[in-house]
Coordinates of C-alpha atoms in Angstrom, one line a residue:
M144 CA -20.3 -66.2 -18.2
S145 CA -17.1 -64.4 -17.6
A146 CA -14.3 -64.3 -20.2
E147 CA -11.5 -66.8 -20.1
Y148 CA -8.1 -65.1 -20.3
I149 CA -4.9 -67.1 -21.0
L150 CA -1.4 -65.4 -20.9
G151 CA 1.5 -67.0 -22.8
I152 CA 5.1 -66.2 -22.0
S153 CA 8.4 -66.8 -23.6
A154 CA 11.5 -65.8 -21.5
Y155 CA 15.1 -66.4 -20.4
Y156 CA 16.5 -67.8 -23.7
H157 CA 16.0 -65.4 -26.7
D158 CA 13.3 -62.9 -27.5
S159 CA 11.1 -62.7 -24.5
A160 CA 7.4 -62.0 -25.3
A161 CA 3.9 -62.1 -23.9
C162 CA 0.6 -62.8 -25.6
L163 CA -3.0 -62.6 -24.2
L164 CA -6.0 -64.6 -25.4
K165 CA -9.6 -63.8 -24.5
D166 CA -11.8 -66.9 -25.2
G167 CA -9.2 -68.0 -27.8
E168 CA -9.0 -64.7 -29.6
I169 CA -5.6 -62.9 -29.7
I170 CA -6.1 -59.6 -27.8
A171 CA -2.4 -58.5 -27.7
A172 CA 1.1 -59.8 -28.3
A173 CA 4.5 -58.1 -28.1
Q174 CA 8.2 -58.7 -27.6
E175 CA 9.9 -57.3 -24.5
E176 CA 12.7 -55.7 -26.7
R177 CA 10.2 -53.1 -28.0
F178 CA 9.7 -51.6 -24.6
S179 CA 13.1 -52.2 -23.0
R180 CA 14.9 -51.1 -26.2
K181 CA 17.4 -54.0 -25.8
K182 CA 17.4 -56.1 -29.0
H183 CA 16.5 -59.8 -28.4
D184 CA 15.9 -59.0 -24.7
S185 CA 15.5 -62.4 -22.9
R186 CA 14.6 -61.1 -19.5
F187 CA 11.2 -61.7 -17.8
P188 CA 8.8 -59.7 -20.1
V189 CA 7.3 -57.4 -17.5
H190 CA 6.6 -54.6 -19.9
A191 CA 5.1 -56.8 -22.6
I192 CA 2.8 -58.4 -19.9
Q193 CA 1.7 -55.0 -18.6
Y194 CA 1.0 -53.9 -22.1
C195 CA -1.1 -57.0 -22.8
L196 CA -3.1 -56.7 -19.6
G197 CA -3.6 -52.9 -20.2
E198 CA -4.9 -53.6 -23.7
A199 CA -7.6 -55.9 -22.2
G200 CA -8.2 -53.6 -19.3
I201 CA -7.6 -56.4 -16.7
S202 CA -5.2 -57.3 -14.0
I203 CA -3.0 -60.5 -13.7
D204 CA -5.6 -61.8 -11.1
D205 CA -8.2 -62.0 -13.9
V206 CA -6.0 -64.4 -15.9
L207 CA -7.1 -68.1 -15.7
H208 CA -3.8 -69.7 -16.8
I209 CA -0.3 -68.4 -17.4
V210 CA 1.6 -70.7 -19.8
F211 CA 5.3 -70.9 -20.3
Y212 CA 6.6 -72.1 -23.7
D213 CA 9.3 -74.5 -22.6
K214 CA 9.9 -77.4 -20.1
P215 CA 13.0 -76.2 -18.2
L216 CA 13.6 -79.5 -16.3
V217 CA 13.7 -81.4 -19.6
K218 CA 16.1 -78.8 -21.1
F219 CA 18.3 -79.1 -18.0
E220 CA 18.4 -82.9 -18.4
R221 CA 19.5 -82.4 -22.0
L222 CA 22.4 -80.1 -20.9
L223 CA 23.5 -82.5 -18.2
E224 CA 23.5 -85.5 -20.6
T225 CA 25.3 -83.5 -23.3
Y226 CA 28.0 -82.3 -20.9
L227 CA 28.5 -85.8 -19.6
A228 CA 28.6 -87.2 -23.1
Y229 CA 31.3 -84.7 -24.1
A230 CA 33.3 -84.8 -20.8
P231 CA 35.9 -83.7 -20.1
K232 CA 35.7 -81.4 -23.1
G233 CA 32.3 -79.9 -22.0
L234 CA 33.4 -79.0 -18.5
F235 CA 34.3 -75.4 -19.2
S236 CA 30.9 -74.6 -20.8
F237 CA 29.2 -76.7 -18.1
F238 CA 30.7 -74.4 -15.4
S239 CA 29.8 -71.2 -17.3
A240 CA 26.2 -72.4 -17.8
M241 CA 25.5 -73.7 -14.3
P242 CA 25.3 -70.4 -12.4
V243 CA 22.5 -69.1 -14.6
W244 CA 20.7 -72.4 -14.4
L245 CA 21.0 -72.6 -10.6
K246 CA 20.0 -69.0 -10.2
E247 CA 17.0 -68.7 -12.4
K248 CA 16.3 -71.4 -15.0
L249 CA 16.3 -74.7 -12.9
F250 CA 13.8 -73.3 -10.4
L251 CA 11.9 -71.4 -13.0
K252 CA 8.5 -72.2 -11.5
S253 CA 9.2 -70.4 -8.3
T254 CA 11.0 -67.6 -10.2
L255 CA 7.9 -67.1 -12.4
K256 CA 5.5 -67.3 -9.4
K257 CA 7.5 -64.6 -7.7
E258 CA 7.6 -62.4 -10.8
F259 CA 3.8 -62.7 -11.3
S260 CA 2.8 -62.3 -7.7
S261 CA 4.7 -58.9 -7.7
L262 CA 2.4 -57.9 -10.6
S263 CA -0.7 -59.1 -8.8
P264 CA -2.8 -56.5 -6.8
S265 CA -3.7 -59.3 -4.3
K266 CA -0.1 -60.8 -4.4
K267 CA -1.6 -64.2 -5.2
S268 CA 0.4 -66.8 -6.9
P269 CA -0.9 -67.7 -10.4
N270 CA -1.8 -71.0 -12.0
L271 CA 1.2 -72.0 -14.1
L272 CA 1.3 -74.4 -17.1
F273 CA 4.2 -75.5 -19.2
T274 CA 4.2 -76.6 -22.9
E275 CA 7.1 -78.2 -24.7
H276 CA 9.1 -75.8 -26.9
H277 CA 8.2 -77.4 -30.2
Q278 CA 4.6 -77.9 -29.2
A279 CA 4.4 -74.2 -28.6
H280 CA 6.0 -73.6 -32.1
A281 CA 3.5 -76.0 -33.7
A282 CA 0.5 -74.5 -31.9
S283 CA 1.6 -70.9 -32.8
T284 CA 1.3 -71.6 -36.5
F285 CA -1.4 -74.3 -36.9
F286 CA -4.1 -72.9 -34.5
V287 CA -4.0 -69.5 -36.2
S288 CA -3.7 -70.9 -39.8
P289 CA -6.6 -70.9 -42.3
F290 CA -6.5 -74.7 -42.4
E291 CA -8.8 -77.2 -40.7
K292 CA -6.1 -79.9 -41.4
S293 CA -2.4 -79.4 -42.1
I294 CA 1.0 -80.8 -41.7
V295 CA 3.1 -78.7 -39.4
L296 CA 6.9 -78.6 -39.6
C297 CA 8.9 -76.8 -36.9
L298 CA 12.6 -76.3 -37.4
D299 CA 14.9 -74.3 -35.1
G300 CA 18.2 -74.5 -33.2
V301 CA 17.0 -76.6 -30.3
G302 CA 14.1 -76.7 -27.8
E303 CA 14.4 -79.2 -24.9
W304 CA 15.7 -82.0 -27.1
A305 CA 13.9 -81.6 -30.4
T306 CA 15.4 -79.5 -33.2
T307 CA 13.0 -80.6 -36.0
T308 CA 9.5 -81.9 -35.6
A309 CA 6.6 -82.9 -37.8
W310 CA 3.0 -82.8 -36.6
L311 CA -0.5 -83.4 -38.0
G312 CA -2.8 -80.6 -37.1
E313 CA -6.5 -81.3 -37.3
G314 CA -9.3 -79.2 -35.7
N315 CA -8.2 -78.4 -32.2
K316 CA -5.5 -81.2 -31.9
L317 CA -1.8 -81.5 -32.8
T318 CA -0.5 -85.1 -33.1
P319 CA 3.3 -85.5 -33.2
L320 CA 4.6 -87.6 -36.1
W321 CA 8.4 -87.7 -35.6
E322 CA 11.3 -85.6 -34.4
I323 CA 15.0 -85.1 -34.9
D324 CA 16.9 -84.4 -31.6
F325 CA 19.9 -82.4 -30.5
P326 CA 22.7 -82.2 -31.5
H327 CA 21.5 -82.7 -35.0
S328 CA 20.0 -79.4 -36.0
I329 CA 19.7 -77.6 -39.3
G330 CA 19.2 -74.4 -37.3
L331 CA 22.5 -74.9 -35.5
L332 CA 24.2 -75.8 -38.8
Y333 CA 23.1 -72.5 -40.2
S334 CA 24.2 -70.7 -37.0
A335 CA 27.6 -72.3 -37.3
F336 CA 28.1 -70.7 -40.7
T337 CA 26.6 -67.4 -39.4
Y338 CA 29.4 -67.5 -36.7
Y339 CA 32.1 -68.6 -39.1
T340 CA 31.2 -65.8 -41.7
G341 CA 31.5 -63.2 -38.9
F342 CA 27.9 -62.5 -37.9
K343 CA 26.2 -62.8 -34.6
V344 CA 24.5 -66.1 -33.8
N345 CA 20.7 -65.9 -33.2
S346 CA 20.4 -62.5 -35.0
G347 CA 22.7 -62.5 -38.0
E348 CA 21.3 -65.6 -39.8
Y349 CA 19.1 -63.4 -42.1
K350 CA 22.4 -61.6 -43.2
V351 CA 23.7 -65.0 -44.4
M352 CA 20.5 -65.5 -46.3
G353 CA 20.8 -62.0 -47.9
L354 CA 24.5 -62.5 -48.7
A355 CA 23.9 -65.9 -50.4
P356 CA 22.8 -64.7 -53.9
Y357 CA 26.2 -62.9 -54.3
G358 CA 28.1 -66.2 -54.0
E359 CA 28.4 -69.6 -55.7
P360 CA 27.7 -72.9 -54.0
R361 CA 31.4 -73.8 -54.0
Y362 CA 31.3 -75.5 -50.5
T363 CA 28.1 -77.6 -50.8
D364 CA 30.1 -80.8 -51.6
L365 CA 32.3 -80.3 -48.6
I366 CA 29.3 -79.8 -46.4
Y367 CA 27.6 -83.0 -47.6
K368 CA 30.9 -84.9 -47.5
Y369 CA 32.1 -83.9 -44.0
L370 CA 29.3 -82.1 -42.0
V371 CA 25.9 -83.4 -42.9
D372 CA 24.6 -86.9 -43.7
L373 CA 21.4 -86.1 -45.5
K374 CA 19.0 -88.9 -46.3
E375 CA 16.5 -89.1 -49.2
D376 CA 13.6 -88.3 -46.9
G377 CA 15.2 -85.1 -45.5
T378 CA 16.3 -86.6 -42.1
F379 CA 19.9 -85.9 -41.3
R380 CA 22.8 -86.2 -38.9
L381 CA 25.6 -83.8 -38.3
N382 CA 29.2 -84.9 -37.8
M383 CA 29.9 -83.4 -34.4
E384 CA 33.7 -83.7 -34.9
Y385 CA 33.5 -80.3 -36.7
F386 CA 31.2 -78.4 -34.2
N387 CA 31.8 -77.0 -30.8
Y388 CA 28.3 -76.0 -29.7
A389 CA 27.5 -79.2 -27.7
A390 CA 30.7 -79.0 -25.6
G391 CA 32.1 -75.5 -25.9
L392 CA 31.2 -71.8 -26.0
T393 CA 31.7 -71.4 -29.7
M394 CA 29.8 -72.9 -32.7
T395 CA 32.8 -74.3 -34.7
N396 CA 36.2 -75.8 -33.9
D397 CA 39.7 -76.0 -35.4
K398 CA 38.7 -79.0 -37.5
F399 CA 35.9 -77.0 -39.1
H400 CA 38.2 -74.0 -39.7
R401 CA 40.8 -76.2 -41.4
L402 CA 38.1 -77.7 -43.6
F403 CA 37.1 -74.3 -44.8
G404 CA 40.6 -72.8 -45.0
G405 CA 41.1 -70.5 -42.0
P406 CA 39.7 -69.0 -38.8
P407 CA 36.2 -67.3 -38.7
R408 CA 35.9 -63.9 -40.3
K409 CA 36.3 -61.1 -37.7
S410 CA 33.1 -59.2 -37.1
E411 CA 32.9 -55.9 -39.2
S412 CA 35.9 -56.8 -41.3
T413 CA 35.7 -56.8 -45.1
L414 CA 33.4 -59.3 -46.6
T415 CA 35.1 -61.4 -49.3
Q416 CA 33.9 -63.8 -52.0
K417 CA 34.6 -66.6 -49.6
E418 CA 31.9 -65.5 -47.2
M419 CA 29.5 -65.1 -50.0
D420 CA 30.2 -68.6 -51.3
L421 CA 29.9 -70.0 -47.8
A422 CA 26.6 -68.3 -47.3
R423 CA 25.3 -69.5 -50.7
S424 CA 26.5 -73.1 -49.9
V425 CA 24.8 -73.4 -46.5
Q426 CA 21.7 -71.7 -47.9
D427 CA 21.5 -74.3 -50.7
V428 CA 21.9 -77.2 -48.2
T429 CA 19.2 -75.7 -45.9
E430 CA 16.8 -75.4 -48.8
E431 CA 17.5 -79.0 -49.9
V432 CA 16.8 -80.3 -46.3
M433 CA 13.5 -78.4 -46.1
L434 CA 12.4 -79.5 -49.6
R435 CA 13.1 -83.1 -48.8
L436 CA 11.3 -83.0 -45.4
A437 CA 8.3 -81.3 -47.0
R438 CA 8.1 -83.8 -49.8
S439 CA 8.4 -86.9 -47.5
V440 CA 5.9 -85.7 -44.9
Q441 CA 3.4 -84.8 -47.7
R442 CA 4.0 -88.3 -49.3
E443 CA 3.5 -90.1 -45.9
T444 CA 0.3 -88.3 -45.0
G445 CA -1.3 -87.1 -48.2
V446 CA -2.2 -83.8 -46.5
K447 CA -2.4 -80.8 -48.8
N448 CA -1.5 -77.9 -46.5
L449 CA 1.7 -77.0 -44.7
C450 CA 2.3 -74.8 -41.6
L451 CA 5.8 -73.7 -40.7
S452 CA 7.3 -72.4 -37.5
G453 CA 10.6 -72.2 -35.5
G454 CA 13.5 -69.9 -36.3
V455 CA 14.4 -71.7 -39.6
A456 CA 10.9 -70.9 -40.9
L457 CA 12.1 -67.2 -41.1
N458 CA 14.3 -68.4 -44.0
C459 CA 11.9 -66.9 -46.6
V460 CA 14.1 -68.0 -49.5
A461 CA 13.6 -71.7 -48.5
N462 CA 9.9 -71.0 -47.9
G463 CA 9.6 -69.6 -51.5
K464 CA 11.3 -72.7 -52.9
I465 CA 8.8 -75.0 -51.1
L466 CA 5.9 -73.0 -52.4
K467 CA 7.3 -72.9 -56.0
A468 CA 7.8 -76.7 -55.9
K469 CA 4.0 -77.1 -55.5
I470 CA 4.5 -79.9 -52.9
F471 CA 1.5 -78.4 -51.0
D472 CA -1.6 -76.5 -52.2
E473 CA -1.1 -73.8 -49.6
I474 CA 1.5 -72.8 -47.0
F475 CA 1.1 -70.7 -43.9
I476 CA 4.0 -69.4 -41.9
Q477 CA 3.7 -67.9 -38.4
P478 CA 5.0 -64.3 -38.6
A479 CA 6.6 -64.6 -35.2
A480 CA 8.2 -67.9 -36.1
G481 CA 11.1 -67.6 -33.6
D482 CA 11.0 -67.9 -29.9
A483 CA 8.8 -64.8 -29.4
G484 CA 6.0 -66.7 -31.1
G485 CA 6.4 -69.4 -28.5
A486 CA 4.4 -67.1 -26.1
L487 CA 1.5 -67.2 -28.5
G488 CA 1.8 -70.9 -29.1
A489 CA 1.9 -71.7 -25.4
A490 CA -1.3 -69.7 -24.9
L491 CA -3.1 -71.3 -27.9
S492 CA -1.9 -74.8 -26.8
A493 CA -3.5 -74.3 -23.4
H494 CA -6.7 -73.0 -25.0
Y495 CA -7.2 -75.8 -27.5
E496 CA -5.2 -78.8 -26.2
Y497 CA -5.5 -78.4 -22.5
K498 CA -8.9 -76.8 -22.2
N499 CA -10.2 -78.7 -25.3
H500 CA -12.1 -75.7 -26.7
P501 CA -13.5 -76.2 -30.3
R502 CA -11.6 -74.3 -33.0
K503 CA -13.2 -72.0 -35.5
V504 CA -11.0 -71.6 -38.6
N505 CA -10.6 -68.1 -40.1
P506 CA -10.2 -68.5 -43.9
N507 CA -7.6 -65.7 -44.0
D508 CA -5.9 -66.6 -40.7
S509 CA -6.4 -65.5 -37.1
M510 CA -3.3 -63.3 -36.7
K511 CA -5.1 -59.9 -37.5
G512 CA -2.2 -59.1 -39.9
S513 CA 0.1 -59.5 -36.9
Y514 CA -0.8 -56.0 -35.8
L515 CA -1.0 -57.0 -32.1
G516 CA 1.1 -54.3 -30.4
P517 CA 0.4 -50.8 -28.9
S518 CA -1.1 -48.0 -30.9
F519 CA -1.4 -44.3 -30.2
T520 CA -4.1 -41.7 -30.7
N521 CA -3.5 -38.4 -32.5
D522 CA -3.9 -36.6 -29.1
Q523 CA -1.2 -38.8 -27.5
I524 CA 1.1 -38.2 -30.5
K525 CA 0.5 -34.4 -30.4
S526 CA 1.3 -34.3 -26.7
S527 CA 4.6 -36.3 -27.2
L528 CA 5.6 -34.1 -30.2
D529 CA 5.0 -30.9 -28.2
K530 CA 7.1 -32.1 -25.4
L531 CA 9.9 -32.9 -27.9
G532 CA 9.7 -29.4 -29.4
A533 CA 9.0 -31.0 -32.8
K534 CA 7.4 -29.1 -35.8
Y535 CA 4.5 -30.9 -37.5
T536 CA 1.5 -30.4 -39.7
Y537 CA -1.9 -32.1 -39.2
F538 CA -3.6 -33.6 -42.3
E539 CA -7.2 -34.9 -42.5
D540 CA -7.6 -38.6 -43.4
S541 CA -8.9 -37.5 -46.9
K542 CA -5.7 -35.5 -47.6
I543 CA -2.8 -37.3 -45.9
N544 CA -2.3 -40.1 -48.4
H545 CA -2.2 -37.8 -51.4
K546 CA 0.5 -35.6 -49.8
L547 CA 2.5 -38.7 -48.7
A548 CA 2.3 -40.4 -52.1
Q549 CA 3.7 -37.2 -53.7
V550 CA 6.5 -37.0 -51.0
L551 CA 7.5 -40.6 -51.8
A552 CA 7.3 -40.1 -55.6
D553 CA 9.7 -37.2 -55.2
G554 CA 12.4 -39.7 -53.9
N555 CA 12.1 -39.0 -50.2
V556 CA 12.5 -41.6 -47.5
V557 CA 9.6 -41.7 -45.0
G558 CA 9.3 -43.0 -41.4
Y559 CA 5.8 -44.5 -41.3
F560 CA 4.2 -45.0 -37.9
Q561 CA 0.5 -45.8 -37.7
G562 CA -1.9 -48.3 -36.1
R563 CA -0.8 -51.2 -33.9
M564 CA 2.8 -52.3 -33.8
E565 CA 3.7 -55.6 -35.5
F566 CA 4.3 -58.8 -33.5
G567 CA 7.4 -60.7 -34.9
P568 CA 10.6 -59.5 -36.5
R569 CA 9.1 -57.9 -39.7
A570 CA 7.7 -54.4 -40.0
L571 CA 4.5 -54.6 -42.1
G572 CA 3.4 -51.0 -42.5
G573 CA 2.8 -50.2 -38.9
R574 CA 6.4 -49.3 -37.9
S575 CA 8.1 -49.1 -41.3
I576 CA 10.5 -47.0 -43.3
I577 CA 9.1 -46.6 -46.8
G578 CA 10.3 -45.3 -50.2
D579 CA 9.9 -45.4 -54.0
P580 CA 11.1 -48.8 -55.4
R581 CA 11.8 -47.3 -58.8
N582 CA 14.5 -45.2 -57.4
R583 CA 18.0 -46.6 -58.2
K584 CA 19.7 -45.0 -55.2
M585 CA 17.0 -46.0 -52.7
Q586 CA 18.7 -49.3 -51.6
S587 CA 22.1 -47.8 -50.8
V588 CA 20.6 -44.6 -49.3
M589 CA 18.4 -46.6 -47.0
N590 CA 21.2 -49.1 -46.0
L591 CA 24.0 -46.6 -45.4
K592 CA 22.4 -43.3 -44.4
I593 CA 19.3 -44.5 -42.6
K594 CA 19.8 -48.0 -41.3
Y595 CA 23.6 -47.7 -40.9
R596 CA 24.1 -51.2 -42.0
E597 CA 25.8 -53.3 -44.7
S598 CA 25.1 -52.2 -48.3
F599 CA 24.4 -55.7 -49.6
R600 CA 21.2 -56.2 -47.6
P601 CA 18.1 -56.3 -49.8
F602 CA 14.8 -54.5 -49.1
A603 CA 11.3 -55.9 -49.4
P604 CA 8.5 -54.7 -51.6
A605 CA 5.1 -54.0 -50.0
V606 CA 2.6 -54.6 -52.9
L607 CA -1.1 -54.4 -53.2
A608 CA -2.4 -58.0 -52.9
D609 CA -4.4 -57.6 -56.1
N610 CA -1.3 -56.6 -58.1
V611 CA 1.3 -59.1 -56.7
S612 CA 1.2 -61.5 -59.7
D613 CA 1.6 -58.5 -62.1
Y614 CA 5.2 -58.1 -60.8
F615 CA 6.2 -61.3 -59.1
D616 CA 6.1 -65.1 -59.9
I617 CA 3.7 -65.9 -57.1
Q618 CA 0.0 -66.7 -57.0
S619 CA -0.4 -66.9 -53.2
K620 CA -0.6 -64.1 -50.7
S621 CA 2.4 -63.4 -48.5
P622 CA 1.1 -60.9 -45.9
Y623 CA 4.0 -61.5 -43.4
M624 CA 7.0 -60.9 -45.8
L625 CA 8.1 -64.6 -45.3
I626 CA 8.1 -65.8 -48.9
V627 CA 10.7 -64.9 -51.6
A628 CA 9.6 -65.0 -55.3
D629 CA 11.2 -64.0 -58.6
V630 CA 10.5 -60.7 -60.3
L631 CA 8.7 -61.4 -63.6
E632 CA 10.8 -61.5 -66.7
K633 CA 8.9 -58.5 -68.3
H634 CA 10.1 -56.3 -65.4
R635 CA 13.7 -57.4 -65.5
I636 CA 16.8 -55.6 -66.9
Q637 CA 19.1 -58.2 -68.4
M638 CA 22.8 -57.8 -67.6
T639 CA 25.3 -57.0 -70.3
E640 CA 28.2 -59.3 -71.0
E641 CA 30.5 -57.0 -69.0
E642 CA 28.2 -56.9 -66.0
K643 CA 27.9 -60.7 -66.0
K644 CA 31.7 -60.9 -65.3
L645 CA 31.3 -58.9 -62.1
F646 CA 31.8 -60.8 -58.9
G647 CA 30.0 -60.7 -55.5
I648 CA 29.3 -57.3 -54.1
E649 CA 30.2 -55.5 -57.4
K650 CA 26.9 -56.8 -58.7
L651 CA 25.1 -54.6 -56.2
N652 CA 25.0 -51.4 -58.3
V653 CA 23.7 -53.1 -61.4
P654 CA 19.9 -52.4 -61.6
R655 CA 18.1 -55.7 -62.1
S656 CA 14.5 -54.5 -62.9
S657 CA 12.2 -51.6 -63.2
L658 CA 12.0 -51.7 -59.4
P659 CA 15.7 -51.8 -58.7
S660 CA 15.6 -51.1 -55.0
I661 CA 13.6 -54.2 -54.1
T662 CA 15.1 -56.6 -56.7
H663 CA 18.0 -58.7 -55.3
V664 CA 21.0 -59.7 -57.4
D665 CA 19.3 -63.0 -58.4
Y666 CA 16.1 -61.2 -59.6
S667 CA 14.3 -62.2 -56.4
A668 CA 12.3 -60.2 -53.8
R669 CA 10.9 -60.8 -50.3
I670 CA 7.3 -60.1 -50.8
Q671 CA 4.7 -58.5 -48.5
T672 CA 1.2 -58.5 -49.9
V673 CA -0.8 -55.6 -48.4
H674 CA -4.5 -56.3 -47.6
K675 CA -7.3 -53.8 -47.1
D676 CA -9.0 -55.8 -44.3
T677 CA -5.9 -56.0 -42.1
N678 CA -4.1 -52.6 -42.8
P679 CA -6.6 -50.2 -44.6
K680 CA -4.3 -47.1 -44.1
F681 CA -1.2 -48.6 -45.6
Y682 CA -3.3 -50.2 -48.4
S683 CA -4.8 -46.7 -49.2
L684 CA -1.4 -45.1 -49.2
I685 CA 0.0 -47.6 -51.8
E686 CA -3.3 -47.2 -53.9
E687 CA -2.6 -43.4 -53.9
F688 CA 1.0 -43.9 -54.8
K689 CA -0.2 -46.2 -57.7
K690 CA -2.5 -43.4 -59.0
I691 CA 0.4 -40.9 -59.2
T692 CA 3.2 -43.3 -60.4
D693 CA 1.3 -46.3 -61.9
C694 CA 3.4 -48.4 -59.5
P695 CA 1.5 -50.5 -56.8
V696 CA 4.7 -51.3 -55.0
M697 CA 6.7 -49.6 -52.2
V698 CA 10.0 -50.3 -50.5
N699 CA 9.3 -51.4 -46.9
T700 CA 11.9 -51.9 -44.2
S701 CA 11.7 -51.9 -40.4
F702 CA 11.7 -48.6 -38.6
N703 CA 14.9 -48.8 -36.7
V704 CA 18.7 -48.4 -37.2
R705 CA 21.0 -51.4 -37.1
G706 CA 21.1 -53.1 -33.8
E707 CA 18.1 -51.3 -32.5
P708 CA 14.7 -52.9 -31.9
I709 CA 11.8 -51.7 -34.1
V710 CA 10.4 -48.4 -32.7
S711 CA 7.4 -48.7 -30.4
T712 CA 6.4 -45.2 -29.3
P713 CA 6.2 -41.8 -31.0
E714 CA 9.3 -40.8 -28.9
D715 CA 11.2 -43.8 -30.3
A716 CA 10.1 -42.9 -33.8
Y717 CA 11.1 -39.2 -33.5
R718 CA 14.5 -40.1 -32.0
C719 CA 15.3 -42.5 -34.9
F720 CA 14.1 -39.9 -37.4
M721 CA 16.4 -37.2 -36.0
R722 CA 19.4 -39.5 -35.8
T723 CA 19.2 -40.6 -39.5
E724 CA 18.9 -39.0 -42.9
M725 CA 15.2 -39.8 -43.2
D726 CA 13.4 -36.9 -44.9
F727 CA 9.9 -37.1 -43.5
L728 CA 8.2 -38.7 -40.5
V729 CA 4.5 -39.7 -40.3
L730 CA 2.8 -40.3 -37.0
E731 CA -0.9 -41.2 -37.6
N732 CA -2.2 -37.8 -39.1
Y733 CA 0.9 -35.8 -38.4
I734 CA 3.6 -35.2 -41.0
L735 CA 7.0 -33.9 -40.0
D736 CA 9.5 -32.6 -42.5
K737 CA 13.2 -32.9 -41.4
K738 CA 13.9 -29.4 -42.7
D739 CA 11.5 -27.9 -40.2
Q740 CA 12.8 -29.6 -37.1
P741 CA 14.9 -27.7 -34.5
V742 CA 18.6 -28.1 -35.4
V743 CA 20.4 -30.5 -33.1
E744 CA 24.1 -30.9 -32.6
K745 CA 25.2 -33.9 -34.6
D746 CA 26.1 -36.5 -32.0
D747 CA 27.0 -40.0 -33.2
S748 CA 27.6 -41.4 -29.6
W749 CA 24.2 -43.1 -29.7
K750 CA 25.7 -45.6 -32.2
Q751 CA 27.4 -47.2 -29.2
E752 CA 24.0 -47.7 -27.6
F753 CA 23.0 -50.7 -29.7
E754 CA 25.0 -53.9 -30.0
L755 CA 25.7 -54.7 -33.6
D756 CA 23.6 -57.6 -34.8

């Protein structure tokens, strides 16, 4: 019997991606941005599709079903109803939205058929299916989770109508329990504060989360009094008098600005205590909403496991709070929780719900560590490096980790490129920049000289799974860097009375623990547990680092500069290495020392290449 291939697609809104299943197993998944080098690229994911097909060695004609992660006609209905409800206020944004809809989104079926037949050797039109947006989110997390039965919560900005949904996942079925509809959205509330604090909506939300520990929750009472009517069970309504996203082209309006004492902060201007306090306040409200929803859905069903998805599920601080509250025995979060993961969910939904195939539960999870993107052989890497005129040294498997561990222990920053590229927004040791977490200067060096980004942003620890509870207050694994937990008391450095008086960003330079570069100002850390079965190379490197330093933890951040997608190819990696003050680059078995590379004229014009996030 021939294999059954299903291709899932997300496109035209945020973060286009493609995912290929073979008899229900994930063969490949990748975001279009990694190939096009345009962050959050929303165009038809032609490169991601070609990569997925190439990984399986098939053509588009071999695919049984192509599944899109959204129902565009239902979304169009929501837009029309919203603009009518807010008329005449909504007319301006109605006229700006319509050309795009009439050109590509309303007639999406014929647009997709045209795109796919141009990829087909026989020019035949494919068999297209459509899932609902939140159904794709729910499928993306439950069907790969280690649970036979679980509650599924999906929280994002908005799909067609739904902004928050709860599901019961059991075997190969997802049963919807309830939903909260547009315009009431915790994701859009968070985005409104992202916009107001001067960051970019749909990409700057994680900055608000990183900024929150520097602030005090001074505005939470105002949010509850004027913006959000939050019920005991976690359901909520927003007061639309303060928001502009339903009718206009901005998130907030003058009434919102008056409530919080002035216009939105201009992008790239100085961050003040006000922005830190706003960030902390909206973060606290979001956590409270998520905790209440989790408690009430657990009470209603008695189910002991929770799966999370949707863009709000990338809020790893809130995830950590749910875990710590012990509402559920176990939690699983889809690593590509945002719209890119919709491609995976659409394919899985077709496999299990449409085709009714039985589901075999993997006790770890079925994501393969999220290492689902392209990889490169040593021969391919050598050929690329020779063309670039790079200088490199080859190391055998048995020697490379010892050399690298020593380089890291000496305080160097290393670009680390090996194995398959990660699917989702986090680098997990495939396309990472790594360093020594004991080094006090590592956070500011990495932020300012390598990532070219704001100094307040924290870095994550990659820690051997067996050692995680020796350093952090967490008993669960966190392979996808989606749970924040506290650094244990025994590793903390208590602040002096003088240091306690410091405000906001002044707190940044006060070391908080024996691992200062991964400990945030509130003694928390966004944890990645590293597992031998999913990333043996990265695991062995940290083991070697532990032998030399007695420290089983490493700083891990994504291999890119601010505004750039994570690197995908050896060429991307070398370019990023040469543009920054990284000390070493590792590409599979090749190590490159910056000092040995050909001198290039310092040219910062590339900084204009990437839109600031």
